[in-house]
Amino acid sequence: MVHELLRLRRLHILLVDDDSGACNRIQQALGSDFHLYHAQSLIEARQHLVEYVPDIVICEVQLGKESGLELCRFIRNIPTLHYLPIMLLTSLTTLQDKIAGFDAGADDYVVKPYDARHLMARIRLLTRMKNLEQQDE
Amino acid sequence: MKKVLVIDDNPTIVELIKYAVNLQSAFQVIVAYDGEEGLKSVYAENPDCVIIDVKMPRMDGYKLVRCLRGDTRTANIPLIILSAMTREEDQMTGLLSGVDEYLTKPFKPGALNAAIERVLLLTPADRQRRMDYLLQTHAERE
């Protein structure tokens, strides 16, 4: 029963990254406190969001020929997903990249390589913050 | 001379901040008038401390703070929010975003200077401890 409750309290993350190893690396970095779902394309990500809304979306910007920014815009255009936190976790580091990310609707922008403890903290803080925003309106 | 970057879209407030921060210490004050310009200035000027308004055109102060904290190159720059948003929820959003101090307008020059002195002394370990504390608080509220 306790384990069941703990499982229910774990945050559900939709990770969108075309790198098949990214999911394993992030799962290892985050440990067992998070449920990680992996989508390797925008189609997979959208399908997942239709079926189940996670606590947070973590998305790479460069998805082969696709762009994670398209997913940001998709999410922000759907009223029921308005408060879904989006973190861009990417190796793109220029000012223009960051500005484009926030313009597309991202809430946070974390540059790779990431520190596991820092990433975990930012995921939890971001979900908490978006909950506050939602309660506020 | 320490360099303070002020990011606020209200020129009158900017002048008040410039006056206030030079009452007790000599700082080189540089200014940006919106979030994007502020972000560019951080990378171009490498300031010792940044004072940030929340409600600004092009990128709000919370996003700017998160953007800076998400990059190891800027993750440990001392950041102060100085905002007219006074509710507890606003302050919590600022702290969760990663700001070191949250001050409200109208402000007293002494309080702003004291905050600058405090944030200049913070270490990465201090920020990590604060983040851990916020996470603990977060877990208790869930």
mmCIF file of C-alpha atoms in Angstrom:
data_model
loop_
_atom_site.group_PDB
_atom_site.id
_atom_site.type_symbol
_atom_site.label_atom_id
_atom_site.label_comp_id
_atom_site.label_asym_id
_atom_site.label_seq_id
_atom_site.Cartn_x
_atom_site.Cartn_y
_atom_site.Cartn_z
ATOM 1 C CA MET A 1 0.000 0.000 0.000
ATOM 2 C CA VAL A 2 2.787 2.397 0.943
ATOM 3 C CA HIS A 3 4.643 1.500 -2.217
ATOM 4 C CA GLU A 4 1.482 2.076 -4.229
ATOM 5 C CA LEU A 5 1.059 5.544 -2.745
ATOM 6 C CA LEU A 6 4.697 6.365 -3.397
ATOM 7 C CA ARG A 7 4.278 5.231 -6.987
ATOM 8 C CA LEU A 8 1.264 7.489 -7.390
ATOM 9 C CA ARG A 9 3.226 10.471 -6.090
ATOM 10 C CA ARG A 10 6.021 10.027 -8.606
ATOM 11 C CA LEU A 11 6.054 12.650 -11.280
ATOM 12 C CA HIS A 12 5.236 11.493 -14.785
ATOM 13 C CA ILE A 13 7.570 12.873 -17.422
ATOM 14 C CA LEU A 14 7.144 12.790 -21.169
ATOM 15 C CA LEU A 15 10.642 12.933 -22.639
ATOM 16 C CA VAL A 16 10.765 13.844 -26.311
ATOM 17 C CA ASP A 17 14.155 13.103 -27.831
ATOM 18 C CA ASP A 18 15.098 11.286 -31.005
ATOM 19 C CA ASP A 19 18.208 9.900 -29.305
ATOM 20 C CA SER A 20 17.229 6.429 -28.120
ATOM 21 C CA GLY A 21 19.853 6.524 -25.372
ATOM 22 C CA ALA A 22 18.574 9.808 -23.923
ATOM 23 C CA CYS A 23 15.762 8.139 -22.031
ATOM 24 C CA ASN A 24 18.098 5.696 -20.293
ATOM 25 C CA ARG A 25 20.544 8.432 -19.397
ATOM 26 C CA ILE A 26 17.850 10.631 -17.907
ATOM 27 C CA GLN A 27 16.218 7.725 -16.114
ATOM 28 C CA GLN A 28 19.584 6.864 -14.581
ATOM 29 C CA ALA A 29 20.155 10.487 -13.651
ATOM 30 C CA LEU A 30 16.739 10.918 -12.057
ATOM 31 C CA GLY A 31 16.519 7.575 -10.312
ATOM 32 C CA SER A 32 13.255 5.871 -9.451
ATOM 33 C CA ASP A 33 11.330 8.929 -8.263
ATOM 34 C CA PHE A 34 10.041 9.676 -11.745
ATOM 35 C CA HIS A 35 8.043 7.745 -14.333
ATOM 36 C CA LEU A 36 9.597 8.415 -17.694
ATOM 37 C CA TYR A 37 7.789 7.962 -21.016
ATOM 38 C CA HIS A 38 9.853 8.318 -24.149
ATOM 39 C CA ALA A 39 8.690 9.694 -27.493
ATOM 40 C CA GLN A 40 11.170 9.814 -30.344
ATOM 41 C CA SER A 41 9.164 12.003 -32.703
ATOM 42 C CA LEU A 42 6.558 14.746 -32.644
ATOM 43 C CA ILE A 43 3.882 12.302 -33.808
ATOM 44 C CA GLU A 44 4.619 9.978 -30.899
ATOM 45 C CA ALA A 45 4.634 12.896 -28.476
ATOM 46 C CA ARG A 46 1.302 14.262 -29.689
ATOM 47 C CA GLN A 47 -0.260 10.815 -29.555
ATOM 48 C CA HIS A 48 0.948 10.375 -26.000
ATOM 49 C CA LEU A 49 -0.455 13.769 -24.969
ATOM 50 C CA VAL A 50 -3.850 12.899 -26.429
ATOM 51 C CA GLU A 51 -3.968 9.702 -24.407
ATOM 52 C CA TYR A 52 -2.348 10.846 -21.192
ATOM 53 C CA VAL A 53 -1.229 14.196 -19.781
ATOM 54 C CA PRO A 54 2.065 13.932 -17.895
ATOM 55 C CA ASP A 55 3.215 16.219 -15.076
ATOM 56 C CA ILE A 56 5.867 17.753 -17.294
ATOM 57 C CA VAL A 57 7.229 17.565 -20.847
ATOM 58 C CA ILE A 58 10.991 17.577 -21.330
ATOM 59 C CA CYS A 59 11.880 18.127 -24.935
ATOM 60 C CA GLU A 60 15.023 18.356 -27.044
ATOM 61 C CA VAL A 61 14.883 21.124 -29.640
ATOM 62 C CA GLN A 62 16.656 19.234 -32.396
ATOM 63 C CA LEU A 63 14.582 16.183 -33.319
ATOM 64 C CA GLY A 64 16.120 15.117 -36.599
ATOM 65 C CA LYS A 65 14.318 17.103 -39.271
ATOM 66 C CA GLU A 66 11.675 18.153 -36.738
ATOM 67 C CA SER A 67 11.861 20.806 -34.042
ATOM 68 C CA GLY A 68 10.854 20.583 -30.416
ATOM 69 C CA LEU A 69 9.624 24.157 -30.722
ATOM 70 C CA GLU A 70 6.747 22.850 -32.845
ATOM 71 C CA LEU A 71 5.682 20.682 -29.931
ATOM 72 C CA CYS A 72 5.824 23.712 -27.605
ATOM 73 C CA ARG A 73 3.498 25.628 -29.929
ATOM 74 C CA PHE A 74 1.189 22.611 -30.268
ATOM 75 C CA ILE A 75 0.884 22.314 -26.481
ATOM 76 C CA ARG A 76 0.318 26.031 -25.933
ATOM 77 C CA ASN A 77 -2.467 26.053 -28.528
ATOM 78 C CA ILE A 78 -4.489 23.436 -26.650
ATOM 79 C CA PRO A 79 -6.463 24.975 -23.756
ATOM 80 C CA THR A 80 -6.427 21.795 -21.639
ATOM 81 C CA LEU A 81 -2.630 21.707 -21.802
ATOM 82 C CA HIS A 82 -2.166 25.382 -21.013
ATOM 83 C CA TYR A 83 -0.530 24.722 -17.642
ATOM 84 C CA LEU A 84 1.517 21.733 -18.701
ATOM 85 C CA PRO A 85 5.128 22.629 -17.826
ATOM 86 C CA ILE A 86 7.564 22.413 -20.729
ATOM 87 C CA MET A 87 11.297 22.207 -20.222
ATOM 88 C CA LEU A 88 13.628 22.386 -23.185
ATOM 89 C CA LEU A 89 16.703 20.270 -22.447
ATOM 90 C CA THR A 90 19.056 20.882 -25.290
ATOM 91 C CA SER A 91 22.582 21.338 -26.500
ATOM 92 C CA LEU A 92 21.624 24.548 -28.315
ATOM 93 C CA THR A 93 23.180 27.373 -26.347
ATOM 94 C CA THR A 94 22.917 30.629 -28.257
ATOM 95 C CA LEU A 95 20.817 33.578 -27.152
ATOM 96 C CA GLN A 96 18.671 33.235 -30.255
ATOM 97 C CA ASP A 97 17.982 29.591 -29.400
ATOM 98 C CA LYS A 98 16.896 30.513 -25.896
ATOM 99 C CA ILE A 99 14.703 33.388 -26.993
ATOM 100 C CA ALA A 100 13.091 31.195 -29.654
ATOM 101 C CA GLY A 101 12.439 28.520 -27.021
ATOM 102 C CA PHE A 102 10.623 30.860 -24.672
ATOM 103 C CA ASP A 103 8.781 32.485 -27.571
ATOM 104 C CA ALA A 104 7.494 29.056 -28.557
ATOM 105 C CA GLY A 105 6.027 28.595 -25.092
ATOM 106 C CA ALA A 106 8.683 26.792 -23.069
ATOM 107 C CA ASP A 107 8.762 27.456 -19.328
ATOM 108 C CA ASP A 108 12.353 26.475 -18.753
ATOM 109 C CA TYR A 109 15.503 26.091 -20.800
ATOM 110 C CA VAL A 110 18.263 23.820 -19.543
ATOM 111 C CA VAL A 111 21.498 23.455 -21.448
ATOM 112 C CA LYS A 112 23.234 20.077 -21.785
ATOM 113 C CA PRO A 113 25.311 18.676 -20.221
ATOM 114 C CA TYR A 114 23.150 18.786 -17.110
ATOM 115 C CA ASP A 115 23.877 18.008 -13.511
ATOM 116 C CA ALA A 116 21.496 15.252 -12.388
ATOM 117 C CA ARG A 117 20.701 16.804 -9.012
ATOM 118 C CA HIS A 118 20.143 20.187 -10.591
ATOM 119 C CA LEU A 119 17.871 18.729 -13.257
ATOM 120 C CA MET A 120 15.819 16.830 -10.690
ATOM 121 C CA ALA A 121 15.394 19.970 -8.626
ATOM 122 C CA ARG A 122 14.364 22.051 -11.608
ATOM 123 C CA ILE A 123 11.768 19.484 -12.676
ATOM 124 C CA ARG A 124 10.179 19.503 -9.241
ATOM 125 C CA LEU A 125 10.359 23.279 -8.865
ATOM 126 C CA LEU A 126 8.856 23.840 -12.302
ATOM 127 C CA THR A 127 5.896 21.546 -11.654
ATOM 128 C CA ARG A 128 5.341 23.215 -8.293
ATOM 129 C CA MET A 129 5.474 26.649 -9.892
ATOM 130 C CA LYS A 130 2.997 25.776 -12.619
ATOM 131 C CA ASN A 131 0.648 24.386 -9.962
ATOM 132 C CA LEU A 132 0.848 27.739 -8.205
ATOM 133 C CA GLU A 133 0.031 29.546 -11.452
ATOM 134 C CA GLN A 134 -2.949 27.270 -12.033
ATOM 135 C CA GLN A 135 -4.288 27.806 -8.509
ATOM 136 C CA ASP A 136 -3.821 31.524 -9.000
ATOM 137 C CA GLU A 137 -6.173 31.831 -11.996
ATOM 138 C CA MET B 1 34.398 48.198 -9.702
ATOM 139 C CA LYS B 2 31.495 45.761 -9.375
ATOM 140 C CA LYS B 3 29.039 45.781 -12.234
ATOM 141 C CA VAL B 4 25.268 45.731 -11.621
ATOM 142 C CA LEU B 5 22.861 45.103 -14.464
ATOM 143 C CA VAL B 6 19.376 46.574 -14.006
ATOM 144 C CA ILE B 7 16.617 45.129 -16.202
ATOM 145 C CA ASP B 8 13.386 47.103 -15.982
ATOM 146 C CA ASP B 9 11.120 48.583 -18.636
ATOM 147 C CA ASN B 10 10.331 51.689 -16.568
ATOM 148 C CA PRO B 11 13.038 54.369 -17.065
ATOM 149 C CA THR B 12 11.981 56.211 -13.895
ATOM 150 C CA ILE B 13 12.432 53.080 -11.781
ATOM 151 C CA VAL B 14 15.770 52.465 -13.469
ATOM 152 C CA GLU B 15 16.975 55.937 -12.461
ATOM 153 C CA LEU B 16 15.803 55.353 -8.871
ATOM 154 C CA ILE B 17 17.668 52.052 -8.729
ATOM 155 C CA LYS B 18 20.822 53.637 -10.167
ATOM 156 C CA TYR B 19 20.625 56.376 -7.537
ATOM 157 C CA ALA B 20 19.958 53.869 -4.735
ATOM 158 C CA VAL B 21 22.748 51.414 -5.519
ATOM 159 C CA ASN B 22 25.312 54.200 -5.630
ATOM 160 C CA LEU B 23 24.336 55.672 -2.272
ATOM 161 C CA GLN B 24 26.473 53.254 -0.276
ATOM 162 C CA SER B 25 28.858 51.703 -2.744
ATOM 163 C CA ALA B 26 30.244 52.545 -6.102
ATOM 164 C CA PHE B 27 28.826 50.250 -8.759
ATOM 165 C CA GLN B 28 29.005 50.474 -12.475
ATOM 166 C CA VAL B 29 25.334 50.304 -13.419
ATOM 167 C CA ILE B 30 24.319 49.055 -16.824
ATOM 168 C CA VAL B 31 20.732 48.959 -17.996
ATOM 169 C CA ALA B 32 18.437 46.887 -20.195
ATOM 170 C CA TYR B 33 14.783 47.726 -20.792
ATOM 171 C CA ASP B 34 13.241 44.328 -21.522
ATOM 172 C CA GLY B 35 13.906 40.658 -20.838
ATOM 173 C CA GLU B 36 15.554 39.775 -24.136
ATOM 174 C CA GLU B 37 17.816 42.804 -24.057
ATOM 175 C CA GLY B 38 18.632 41.872 -20.475
ATOM 176 C CA LEU B 39 19.565 38.336 -21.456
ATOM 177 C CA LYS B 40 21.865 39.661 -24.155
ATOM 178 C CA SER B 41 23.455 42.084 -21.677
ATOM 179 C CA VAL B 42 24.168 39.294 -19.192
ATOM 180 C CA TYR B 43 26.255 37.429 -21.758
ATOM 181 C CA ALA B 44 27.866 40.578 -23.146
ATOM 182 C CA GLU B 45 28.658 42.326 -19.861
ATOM 183 C CA ASN B 46 29.125 39.440 -17.405
ATOM 184 C CA PRO B 47 27.697 41.452 -14.474
ATOM 185 C CA ASP B 48 28.409 40.742 -10.804
ATOM 186 C CA CYS B 49 24.731 41.108 -9.923
ATOM 187 C CA VAL B 50 21.459 41.469 -11.840
ATOM 188 C CA ILE B 51 18.348 43.308 -10.625
ATOM 189 C CA ILE B 52 15.288 42.145 -12.544
ATOM 190 C CA ASP B 53 11.717 43.384 -12.838
ATOM 191 C CA VAL B 54 9.011 40.742 -13.402
ATOM 192 C CA LYS B 55 6.503 42.309 -15.760
ATOM 193 C CA MET B 56 8.487 43.250 -18.831
ATOM 194 C CA PRO B 57 7.950 43.063 -22.579
ATOM 195 C CA ARG B 58 9.466 40.259 -24.685
ATOM 196 C CA MET B 59 10.503 38.020 -21.775
ATOM 197 C CA ASP B 60 9.218 38.273 -18.206
ATOM 198 C CA GLY B 61 11.533 38.285 -15.219
ATOM 199 C CA TYR B 62 10.689 34.755 -14.074
ATOM 200 C CA LYS B 63 11.581 33.264 -17.455
ATOM 201 C CA LEU B 64 14.744 35.293 -17.573
ATOM 202 C CA VAL B 65 15.780 33.933 -14.171
ATOM 203 C CA ARG B 66 15.052 30.345 -15.223
ATOM 204 C CA CYS B 67 16.944 30.841 -18.464
ATOM 205 C CA LEU B 68 20.019 32.061 -16.574
ATOM 206 C CA ARG B 69 19.836 29.317 -13.943
ATOM 207 C CA GLY B 70 19.515 26.637 -16.647
ATOM 208 C CA ASP B 71 22.935 27.308 -18.140
ATOM 209 C CA THR B 72 26.100 26.512 -16.188
ATOM 210 C CA ARG B 73 27.717 29.648 -17.614
ATOM 211 C CA THR B 74 25.179 31.847 -15.816
ATOM 212 C CA ALA B 75 23.781 29.535 -13.123
ATOM 213 C CA ASN B 76 25.586 31.270 -10.272
ATOM 214 C CA ILE B 77 25.172 34.932 -11.115
ATOM 215 C CA PRO B 78 23.585 36.735 -8.133
ATOM 216 C CA LEU B 79 19.992 37.593 -9.084
ATOM 217 C CA ILE B 80 17.539 39.923 -7.350
ATOM 218 C CA ILE B 81 13.931 40.406 -8.404
ATOM 219 C CA LEU B 82 12.573 43.880 -7.696
ATOM 220 C CA SER B 83 8.891 43.845 -8.524
ATOM 221 C CA ALA B 84 5.598 45.539 -7.808
ATOM 222 C CA MET B 85 4.057 42.062 -7.498
ATOM 223 C CA THR B 86 3.758 41.657 -3.765
ATOM 224 C CA ARG B 87 1.713 38.513 -3.186
ATOM 225 C CA GLU B 88 3.223 35.487 -1.486
ATOM 226 C CA GLU B 89 2.563 33.406 -4.616
ATOM 227 C CA ASP B 90 4.553 35.850 -6.731
ATOM 228 C CA GLN B 91 7.471 35.701 -4.341
ATOM 229 C CA MET B 92 7.298 31.905 -4.278
ATOM 230 C CA THR B 93 7.335 31.791 -8.081
ATOM 231 C CA GLY B 94 10.431 33.977 -8.061
ATOM 232 C CA LEU B 95 12.212 31.810 -5.523
ATOM 233 C CA LEU B 96 11.224 28.602 -7.311
ATOM 234 C CA SER B 97 12.584 30.101 -10.522
ATOM 235 C CA GLY B 98 15.938 30.465 -8.818
ATOM 236 C CA VAL B 99 16.226 34.087 -7.753
ATOM 237 C CA ASP B 100 18.391 34.834 -4.708
ATOM 238 C CA GLU B 101 16.312 37.686 -3.278
ATOM 239 C CA TYR B 102 12.782 38.929 -3.971
ATOM 240 C CA LEU B 103 12.204 42.591 -3.122
ATOM 241 C CA THR B 104 9.020 44.554 -3.680
ATOM 242 C CA LYS B 105 8.382 48.083 -4.932
ATOM 243 C CA PRO B 106 8.328 50.678 -3.552
ATOM 244 C CA PHE B 107 11.744 49.857 -2.171
ATOM 245 C CA LYS B 108 14.085 51.434 0.343
ATOM 246 C CA PRO B 109 17.613 52.094 -0.932
ATOM 247 C CA GLY B 110 19.050 50.532 2.228
ATOM 248 C CA ALA B 111 17.093 47.320 1.691
ATOM 249 C CA LEU B 112 18.245 47.070 -1.916
ATOM 250 C CA ASN B 113 21.873 47.650 -0.987
ATOM 251 C CA ALA B 114 21.675 45.112 1.814
ATOM 252 C CA ALA B 115 20.220 42.578 -0.623
ATOM 253 C CA ILE B 116 23.027 43.237 -3.095
ATOM 254 C CA GLU B 117 25.620 42.718 -0.379
ATOM 255 C CA ARG B 118 23.958 39.442 0.650
ATOM 256 C CA VAL B 119 23.716 37.978 -2.846
ATOM 257 C CA LEU B 120 27.311 38.906 -3.669
ATOM 258 C CA LEU B 121 28.396 36.653 -0.804
ATOM 259 C CA LEU B 122 26.386 33.609 -1.907
ATOM 260 C CA THR B 123 28.234 30.538 -3.138
ATOM 261 C CA PRO B 124 27.003 27.740 -5.439
ATOM 262 C CA ALA B 125 26.704 25.579 -2.308
ATOM 263 C CA ASP B 126 24.429 28.193 -0.713
ATOM 264 C CA ARG B 127 22.183 28.097 -3.790
ATOM 265 C CA GLN B 128 22.098 24.306 -3.736
ATOM 266 C CA ARG B 129 21.080 24.369 -0.062
ATOM 267 C CA ARG B 130 18.288 26.819 -0.841
ATOM 268 C CA MET B 131 17.093 24.630 -3.692
ATOM 269 C CA ASP B 132 17.118 21.600 -1.382
ATOM 270 C CA TYR B 133 15.113 23.556 1.176
ATOM 271 C CA LEU B 134 12.559 24.622 -1.435
ATOM 272 C CA LEU B 135 12.254 21.056 -2.624
ATOM 273 C CA GLN B 136 11.653 19.870 0.912
ATOM 274 C CA THR B 137 8.990 22.543 1.373
ATOM 275 C CA HIS B 138 7.513 21.530 -1.962
ATOM 276 C CA ALA B 139 7.354 17.874 -0.946
ATOM 277 C CA GLU B 140 5.638 18.731 2.311
ATOM 278 C CA ARG B 141 2.971 20.791 0.534
ATOM 279 C CA GLU B 142 2.132 18.072 -1.973
#
